[in-house]
CSV table of C-alpha atoms and ligand atoms in Angstrom, one decimal:
chain,number,residue,atom,x,y,z
A,71,MET,CA,2.1,9.8,-98.9
A,72,ILE,CA,0.0,9.8,-95.7
A,73,ARG,CA,-2.6,7.2,-94.8
A,74,PHE,CA,-4.8,6.9,-91.7
A,75,GLU,CA,-6.4,3.4,-91.7
A,76,ASP,CA,-9.4,3.2,-89.4
A,77,VAL,CA,-7.6,5.1,-86.6
A,78,THR,CA,-9.3,5.2,-83.2
A,79,PHE,CA,-7.5,6.9,-80.4
A,80,ALA,CA,-8.1,8.0,-76.8
A,81,TYR,CA,-5.8,9.8,-74.4
A,82,GLU,CA,-7.8,8.3,-71.6
A,83,LYS,CA,-9.6,5.0,-71.7
A,84,GLY,CA,-13.2,5.3,-72.5
A,85,LYS,CA,-12.9,8.8,-73.9
A,86,PRO,CA,-12.3,8.4,-77.6
A,87,VAL,CA,-10.9,11.5,-79.3
A,88,LEU,CA,-10.7,10.0,-82.8
A,89,SER,CA,-13.1,7.3,-84.0
A,90,ALA,CA,-12.5,5.2,-87.1
A,91,VAL,CA,-10.7,8.0,-89.0
A,92,SER,CA,-9.5,7.0,-92.5
A,93,PHE,CA,-8.1,9.1,-95.2
A,94,GLU,CA,-5.3,9.2,-97.7
A,95,ILE,CA,-3.3,12.2,-98.8
A,96,GLY,CA,-1.3,12.1,-102.0
A,97,LYS,CA,2.0,13.6,-102.8
A,98,GLY,CA,1.8,17.3,-103.4
A,99,GLU,CA,-1.7,17.7,-102.0
A,100,THR,CA,-2.6,20.6,-99.7
A,101,VAL,CA,-5.3,19.6,-97.3
A,102,GLY,CA,-7.1,21.8,-94.8
A,103,LEU,CA,-8.1,20.0,-91.6
A,104,ILE,CA,-11.0,21.9,-90.0
A,105,GLY,CA,-13.3,21.5,-87.1
A,106,ALA,CA,-14.5,23.1,-83.9
A,107,ASN,CA,-12.3,23.3,-80.8
A,108,GLY,CA,-11.7,19.8,-79.5
A,109,ALA,CA,-12.7,18.1,-82.7
A,110,GLY,CA,-9.3,16.3,-82.8
A,111,LYS,CA,-7.3,18.3,-85.4
A,112,SER,CA,-4.2,18.7,-83.3
A,113,THR,CA,-4.4,15.0,-82.2
A,114,VAL,CA,-4.2,14.0,-85.9
A,115,MET,CA,-1.0,16.0,-86.2
A,116,LYS,CA,0.4,14.6,-82.9
A,117,LEU,CA,-0.3,11.0,-84.0
A,118,LEU,CA,1.4,11.6,-87.3
A,119,LEU,CA,4.5,12.9,-85.5
A,120,GLY,CA,4.4,10.1,-82.8
A,121,LEU,CA,3.8,12.8,-80.1
A,122,ALA,CA,0.7,10.9,-79.1
A,123,GLY,CA,0.0,7.2,-79.4
A,124,PRO,CA,2.0,4.1,-78.8
A,125,GLY,CA,5.3,4.9,-77.1
A,126,ALA,CA,4.8,8.7,-77.1
A,127,GLY,CA,6.5,10.4,-74.1
A,128,ALA,CA,8.2,7.2,-73.0
A,129,GLY,CA,11.4,8.1,-74.7
A,130,SER,CA,12.0,4.5,-75.7
A,131,GLY,CA,10.6,2.0,-78.1
A,132,SER,CA,9.8,-0.4,-75.3
A,133,GLY,CA,6.2,-0.5,-76.3
A,134,ALA,CA,5.1,0.4,-72.7
A,135,GLY,CA,4.8,4.0,-73.8
A,136,ASN,CA,2.2,6.1,-72.3
A,137,THR,CA,0.0,3.4,-70.9
A,138,LYS,CA,-3.0,5.6,-70.7
A,139,ASN,CA,-3.1,6.0,-74.5
A,140,THR,CA,-5.3,3.5,-76.2
A,141,GLY,CA,-5.8,3.2,-79.9
A,142,SER,CA,-6.2,1.0,-82.9
A,143,GLY,CA,-5.7,1.3,-86.7
A,144,ARG,CA,-2.6,2.2,-88.6
A,145,ILE,CA,-0.9,5.5,-89.6
A,146,LEU,CA,1.6,5.4,-92.5
A,147,VAL,CA,3.9,8.0,-94.0
A,148,GLU,CA,5.2,6.9,-97.4
A,149,GLY,CA,4.4,3.3,-96.5
A,150,ILE,CA,6.3,3.4,-93.2
A,151,GLU,CA,4.1,2.9,-90.1
A,152,VAL,CA,4.3,5.5,-87.4
A,153,LEU,CA,5.7,3.4,-84.6
A,154,PRO,CA,8.4,4.3,-82.0
A,155,LYS,CA,11.1,2.4,-83.9
A,156,ASN,CA,10.4,4.3,-87.1
A,157,LEU,CA,10.1,7.8,-85.7
A,158,PRO,CA,13.6,9.1,-86.5
A,159,GLN,CA,13.0,8.1,-90.2
A,160,ILE,CA,9.5,9.5,-90.2
A,161,ARG,CA,10.3,12.8,-88.5
A,162,ARG,CA,13.0,13.5,-91.1
A,163,LYS,CA,10.2,13.6,-93.7
A,164,LEU,CA,7.9,15.8,-91.7
A,165,GLY,CA,8.3,19.5,-90.9
A,166,PHE,CA,5.8,20.8,-88.3
A,167,VAL,CA,4.7,24.1,-86.9
A,168,LEU,CA,2.9,23.2,-83.6
A,169,GLN,CA,-0.1,25.1,-82.3
A,170,ASN,CA,2.0,26.4,-79.5
A,171,SER,CA,5.3,27.5,-81.1
A,172,ASP,CA,6.8,28.2,-77.6
A,173,ASN,CA,7.5,24.5,-77.3
A,174,GLN,CA,9.4,24.5,-80.5
A,175,MET,CA,12.2,26.9,-79.7
A,176,PHE,CA,15.3,25.6,-77.9
A,177,MET,CA,18.1,28.1,-78.6
A,178,PRO,CA,18.5,31.6,-77.4
A,179,THR,CA,18.0,33.3,-80.8
A,180,VAL,CA,16.0,32.7,-84.0
A,181,PHE,CA,19.2,32.4,-85.9
A,182,GLU,CA,20.7,29.7,-83.7
A,183,ASP,CA,17.4,27.8,-83.7
A,184,MET,CA,17.3,27.8,-87.5
A,185,MET,CA,21.0,26.7,-87.7
A,186,PHE,CA,20.6,23.9,-85.2
A,187,GLY,CA,18.5,21.7,-87.4
A,188,LEU,CA,20.5,22.3,-90.5
A,189,LEU,CA,23.9,21.6,-88.8
A,190,ASN,CA,22.3,18.5,-87.3
A,191,TYR,CA,21.6,17.2,-90.8
A,192,GLY,CA,25.2,17.6,-91.7
A,193,MET,CA,25.1,20.9,-93.5
A,194,SER,CA,28.3,23.0,-93.3
A,195,ARG,CA,28.2,26.2,-91.3
A,196,MET,CA,28.5,28.3,-94.4
A,197,GLU,CA,25.8,26.4,-96.3
A,198,ALA,CA,23.5,26.5,-93.3
A,199,GLU,CA,23.9,30.3,-92.8
A,200,ARG,CA,23.3,30.9,-96.5
A,201,ARG,CA,20.1,28.8,-96.3
A,202,VAL,CA,18.9,30.7,-93.2
A,203,ASP,CA,19.4,34.0,-94.9
A,204,GLU,CA,17.6,32.8,-98.0
A,205,VAL,CA,14.6,31.6,-96.1
A,206,LEU,CA,14.3,34.7,-93.9
A,207,GLN,CA,14.6,36.9,-97.0
A,208,ASP,CA,11.9,34.9,-98.9
A,209,LEU,CA,9.6,35.4,-95.9
A,210,GLY,CA,10.6,39.1,-95.5
A,211,GLN,CA,11.7,38.3,-92.0
A,212,GLU,CA,15.3,39.3,-92.0
A,213,LYS,CA,14.8,41.4,-88.9
A,214,LEU,CA,14.0,38.2,-86.9
A,215,LYS,CA,17.5,36.8,-87.3
A,216,TYR,CA,19.2,38.0,-84.1
A,217,LEU,CA,16.1,38.4,-82.0
A,218,TYR,CA,16.0,36.5,-78.7
A,219,ASN,CA,13.4,33.9,-78.5
A,220,HIS,CA,12.2,34.9,-75.0
A,221,LYS,CA,11.7,38.5,-76.1
A,222,ILE,CA,9.8,38.2,-79.3
A,223,SER,CA,6.0,38.5,-79.7
A,224,GLY,CA,3.6,35.6,-80.4
A,225,GLY,CA,3.3,36.5,-84.1
A,226,GLU,CA,7.1,36.8,-84.5
A,227,LYS,CA,7.6,33.5,-82.9
A,228,ARG,CA,5.1,32.0,-85.2
A,229,MET,CA,6.9,33.4,-88.2
A,230,ALA,CA,10.2,32.2,-86.8
A,231,ALA,CA,8.8,28.7,-86.3
A,232,VAL,CA,7.6,28.7,-89.9
A,233,ALA,CA,11.0,29.9,-91.2
A,234,THR,CA,12.8,27.2,-89.1
A,235,VAL,CA,10.7,24.5,-90.6
A,236,LEU,CA,10.9,25.7,-94.2
A,237,ALA,CA,14.7,25.9,-93.9
A,238,MET,CA,14.7,22.1,-93.5
A,239,ASP,CA,12.8,21.7,-96.7
A,240,PRO,CA,10.8,18.7,-95.5
A,241,GLU,CA,8.7,16.4,-97.8
A,242,VAL,CA,5.6,17.0,-95.8
A,243,LEU,CA,4.6,20.1,-93.9
A,244,LEU,CA,2.2,20.0,-91.0
A,245,MET,CA,1.0,23.3,-89.8
A,246,ASP,CA,-1.3,23.6,-86.8
A,247,GLU,CA,-3.0,27.0,-86.8
A,248,PRO,CA,-0.2,28.7,-88.7
A,249,THR,CA,-1.9,32.1,-88.9
A,250,SER,CA,-3.1,32.4,-85.3
A,251,ALA,CA,-1.5,35.4,-83.6
A,252,LEU,CA,-0.4,36.9,-86.9
A,253,ASP,CA,-1.1,40.4,-88.1
A,254,PRO,CA,-2.8,40.7,-91.6
A,255,TYR,CA,0.5,41.4,-93.3
A,256,ASN,CA,2.2,38.2,-92.0
A,257,ARG,CA,-1.0,36.2,-92.5
A,258,ARG,CA,-0.8,37.2,-96.1
A,259,ILE,CA,2.9,36.2,-96.3
A,260,ILE,CA,2.0,32.8,-94.9
A,261,ILE,CA,-0.8,32.3,-97.4
A,262,ARG,CA,1.5,33.3,-100.2
A,263,THR,CA,4.3,31.0,-98.9
A,264,ILE,CA,2.0,28.0,-98.5
A,265,GLY,CA,0.8,28.6,-102.0
A,266,ALA,CA,4.3,28.6,-103.5
A,267,LEU,CA,5.4,25.3,-101.8
A,268,LYS,CA,5.2,22.1,-103.7
A,269,GLN,CA,5.3,19.9,-100.7
A,270,THR,CA,2.5,17.8,-99.3
A,271,LYS,CA,0.8,19.9,-96.7
A,272,ILE,CA,-1.8,19.5,-93.9
A,273,ILE,CA,-3.0,22.7,-92.4
A,274,THR,CA,-5.4,23.1,-89.6
A,275,SER,CA,-7.1,26.4,-88.9
A,276,HIS,CA,-10.2,28.3,-87.8
A,277,ASP,CA,-9.3,30.8,-90.4
A,278,LEU,CA,-11.4,29.3,-93.2
A,279,ASP,CA,-10.5,32.2,-95.6
A,280,MET,CA,-6.9,31.1,-95.3
A,281,ILE,CA,-7.9,27.5,-95.8
A,282,TYR,CA,-9.8,28.5,-98.9
A,283,ASP,CA,-6.8,30.4,-100.3
A,284,THR,CA,-4.4,27.6,-99.7
A,285,CYS,CA,-6.1,24.2,-99.8
A,286,GLY,CA,-7.6,22.3,-102.7
A,287,ARG,CA,-9.2,19.7,-100.4
A,288,VAL,CA,-10.8,19.9,-96.9
A,289,ILE,CA,-11.3,17.3,-94.3
A,290,LEU,CA,-13.9,18.3,-91.7
A,291,LEU,CA,-13.6,16.7,-88.3
A,292,SER,CA,-16.4,16.6,-85.8
A,293,ASP,CA,-16.1,15.0,-82.4
A,294,GLY,CA,-13.3,12.9,-83.7
A,295,LYS,CA,-15.0,11.6,-86.8
A,296,ILE,CA,-14.7,12.7,-90.4
A,297,ALA,CA,-17.9,14.6,-91.2
A,298,ALA,CA,-16.9,15.6,-94.7
A,299,ASP,CA,-13.9,15.2,-97.1
A,300,GLY,CA,-13.9,16.8,-100.5
A,301,PRO,CA,-13.0,19.8,-102.6
A,302,ALA,CA,-12.5,23.0,-100.6
A,303,GLU,CA,-15.1,24.9,-102.6
A,304,ASP,CA,-17.8,22.4,-101.8
A,305,ILE,CA,-17.2,22.2,-98.1
A,306,LEU,CA,-16.3,25.8,-97.4
A,307,MET,CA,-19.4,27.1,-99.2
A,308,ASP,CA,-21.8,24.7,-97.4
A,309,LYS,CA,-23.3,27.0,-94.8
A,310,LYS,CA,-25.5,24.2,-93.3
A,311,LEU,CA,-22.7,21.7,-93.0
A,312,LEU,CA,-20.4,24.3,-91.4
A,313,GLU,CA,-23.0,25.5,-89.0
A,314,ALA,CA,-24.0,22.0,-88.0
A,315,ASN,CA,-20.3,21.6,-87.0
A,316,ARG,CA,-19.9,24.8,-85.0
A,317,MET,CA,-18.2,26.7,-87.8
A,318,GLU,CA,-19.1,29.7,-90.0
A,319,LEU,CA,-18.7,30.4,-93.7
A,320,PRO,CA,-15.4,32.0,-94.7
A,321,LEU,CA,-15.9,35.8,-94.6
A,322,ARG,CA,-15.8,36.1,-98.4
A,323,PHE,CA,-18.9,33.9,-98.7
A,324,ALA,CA,-20.8,35.5,-95.8
A,325,THR,CA,-23.2,37.9,-97.4
A,326,CYS,CA,-24.3,41.0,-95.6
A,327,VAL,CA,-28.0,41.4,-95.0
B,401,ADP,N1,-2.9,15.4,-73.7
B,401,ADP,C1,-4.2,15.2,-73.6
B,401,ADP,N2,-4.7,14.4,-72.6
B,401,ADP,C2,-6.1,14.2,-72.6
B,401,ADP,N3,-6.9,14.8,-73.4
B,401,ADP,C3,-6.5,15.5,-74.4
B,401,ADP,C4,-5.1,15.8,-74.6
B,401,ADP,N4,-4.9,16.6,-75.6
B,401,ADP,C5,-6.1,16.8,-76.1
B,401,ADP,N5,-7.1,16.2,-75.4
B,401,ADP,C6,-8.5,16.2,-75.7
B,401,ADP,O1,-8.7,15.6,-77.0
B,401,ADP,C7,-9.7,16.3,-77.7
B,401,ADP,C8,-9.2,16.8,-79.0
B,401,ADP,O2,-8.2,17.7,-78.8
B,401,ADP,P1,-7.4,18.4,-80.0
B,401,ADP,O3,-6.9,17.3,-80.9
B,401,ADP,O4,-6.4,19.3,-79.4
B,401,ADP,O5,-8.5,19.2,-80.7
B,401,ADP,P2,-8.5,20.4,-81.8
B,401,ADP,O6,-7.0,20.6,-82.2
B,401,ADP,O7,-9.4,20.0,-82.9
B,401,ADP,O8,-9.0,21.7,-81.0
B,401,ADP,C9,-10.2,17.4,-76.7
B,401,ADP,O9,-11.4,17.0,-76.1
B,401,ADP,C10,-9.1,17.6,-75.8
B,401,ADP,O10,-9.5,18.0,-74.5
B,402,MG,MG1,-5.7,22.2,-82.1
């Protein structure tokens, strides 16, 4: 479903952010992408979405792109390479919650934001409204519907971004720090929601308890390289490995002394 083939990438020449990253994620897998601040997690997401890399930010497929970006290797989504000319096709498959959800809201209210994407994909108004209500209800977020995007809290925005993405029912879900800024109640809702979705998912987080609850597999990034890739239990219970990479055991495995 998703393939990174020997991907090396730098935002600025001479400062590699990812080095020879290769992995493959199968349909229906839920993978936790973990690593210290600056390890390259968000960059992996951005490259998948074509928000960094060749042509990103240029607004055209001229190939000139952001000339500062340098990179090599290939990234494929269901066999289609992430290249400017393929982005519309690829983005239709991917739903994403960015680390900063502020950049994801365009309309005045949560309701209009959720409707926008659905109407754009050709759903009728009635169908779209039914879908919006259904998703908000599933997430227990009915109260968000008519709130103004510029007035809601960080956590509410995060839930609204998640609802907006889920409404589109994408084949692959990319969630960058989905539980950051959430209260324990909404964090629990996110964990339950992720658990119930059959889609292929990549989730980044510093909340390793959440990763343990939701992901069968973990990829650990360290300074832009894959330091480990394997079953979540193995990696998340490996105190030495986590500490060597500036992380700590999930709270449930941290024993009190
Ligand atoms: N737009 C950018 N321009 C230049 N450097 C960047 C940019 N975005 C991120 N970086 C750098 O790339 C590295 C990896 O960042 P990022 O992928 O956001 O890490 P993470 O999400 O794991 O915290 C960091 O050193 C960061 O400073
Ligand atoms: Mg990040």
